[in-house]
């Protein structure tokens, strides 16, 4: 997901990653993790305290980023730029099948 941060400062890269993780958990693992009616209350939601700093591959280069590796159902990763925040949330069942890396459209020009 690509997010354009708000200008008023309420949204941080960390809060964006946490929101993305909790959104995916709430919508993909609702039966296991949510209580009550819709939208329900998420059991053990991610918080910014769970975030660790790590390198994240973007366009073939390792950049300073963050990950959230404490949720039992998903793994979240993110990286912030001055004008956007990139996040990805992957179900743990699929982690062995993919390589986590971001590629910007600028690194893949349209076919001519």
PDB file of C-alpha atoms in Angstrom, residues 58-60 102-109:
ATOM      1  CA  UNK A  58      13.408  -0.752  -2.499  1.00  0.00           C
ATOM      2  CA  UNK A  59      14.450  -0.759  -6.147  1.00  0.00           C
ATOM      3  CA  UNK A  60      17.306  -3.123  -5.342  1.00  0.00           C
ATOM      4  CA  UNK A 102       9.346  -2.868  -3.191  1.00  0.00           C
ATOM      5  CA  UNK A 103       9.795  -1.721  -6.789  1.00  0.00           C
ATOM      6  CA  UNK A 104       8.701   1.747  -7.813  1.00  0.00           C
ATOM      7  CA  UNK A 105       7.046   2.391 -11.147  1.00  0.00           C
ATOM      8  CA  UNK A 106       9.995   4.607 -12.090  1.00  0.00           C
ATOM      9  CA  UNK A 107      12.208   1.514 -12.004  1.00  0.00           C
ATOM     10  CA  UNK A 108       9.907  -0.195 -14.541  1.00  0.00           C
ATOM     11  CA  UNK A 109       9.226   2.127 -17.485  1.00  0.00           C
TER      12      UNK A 109
END
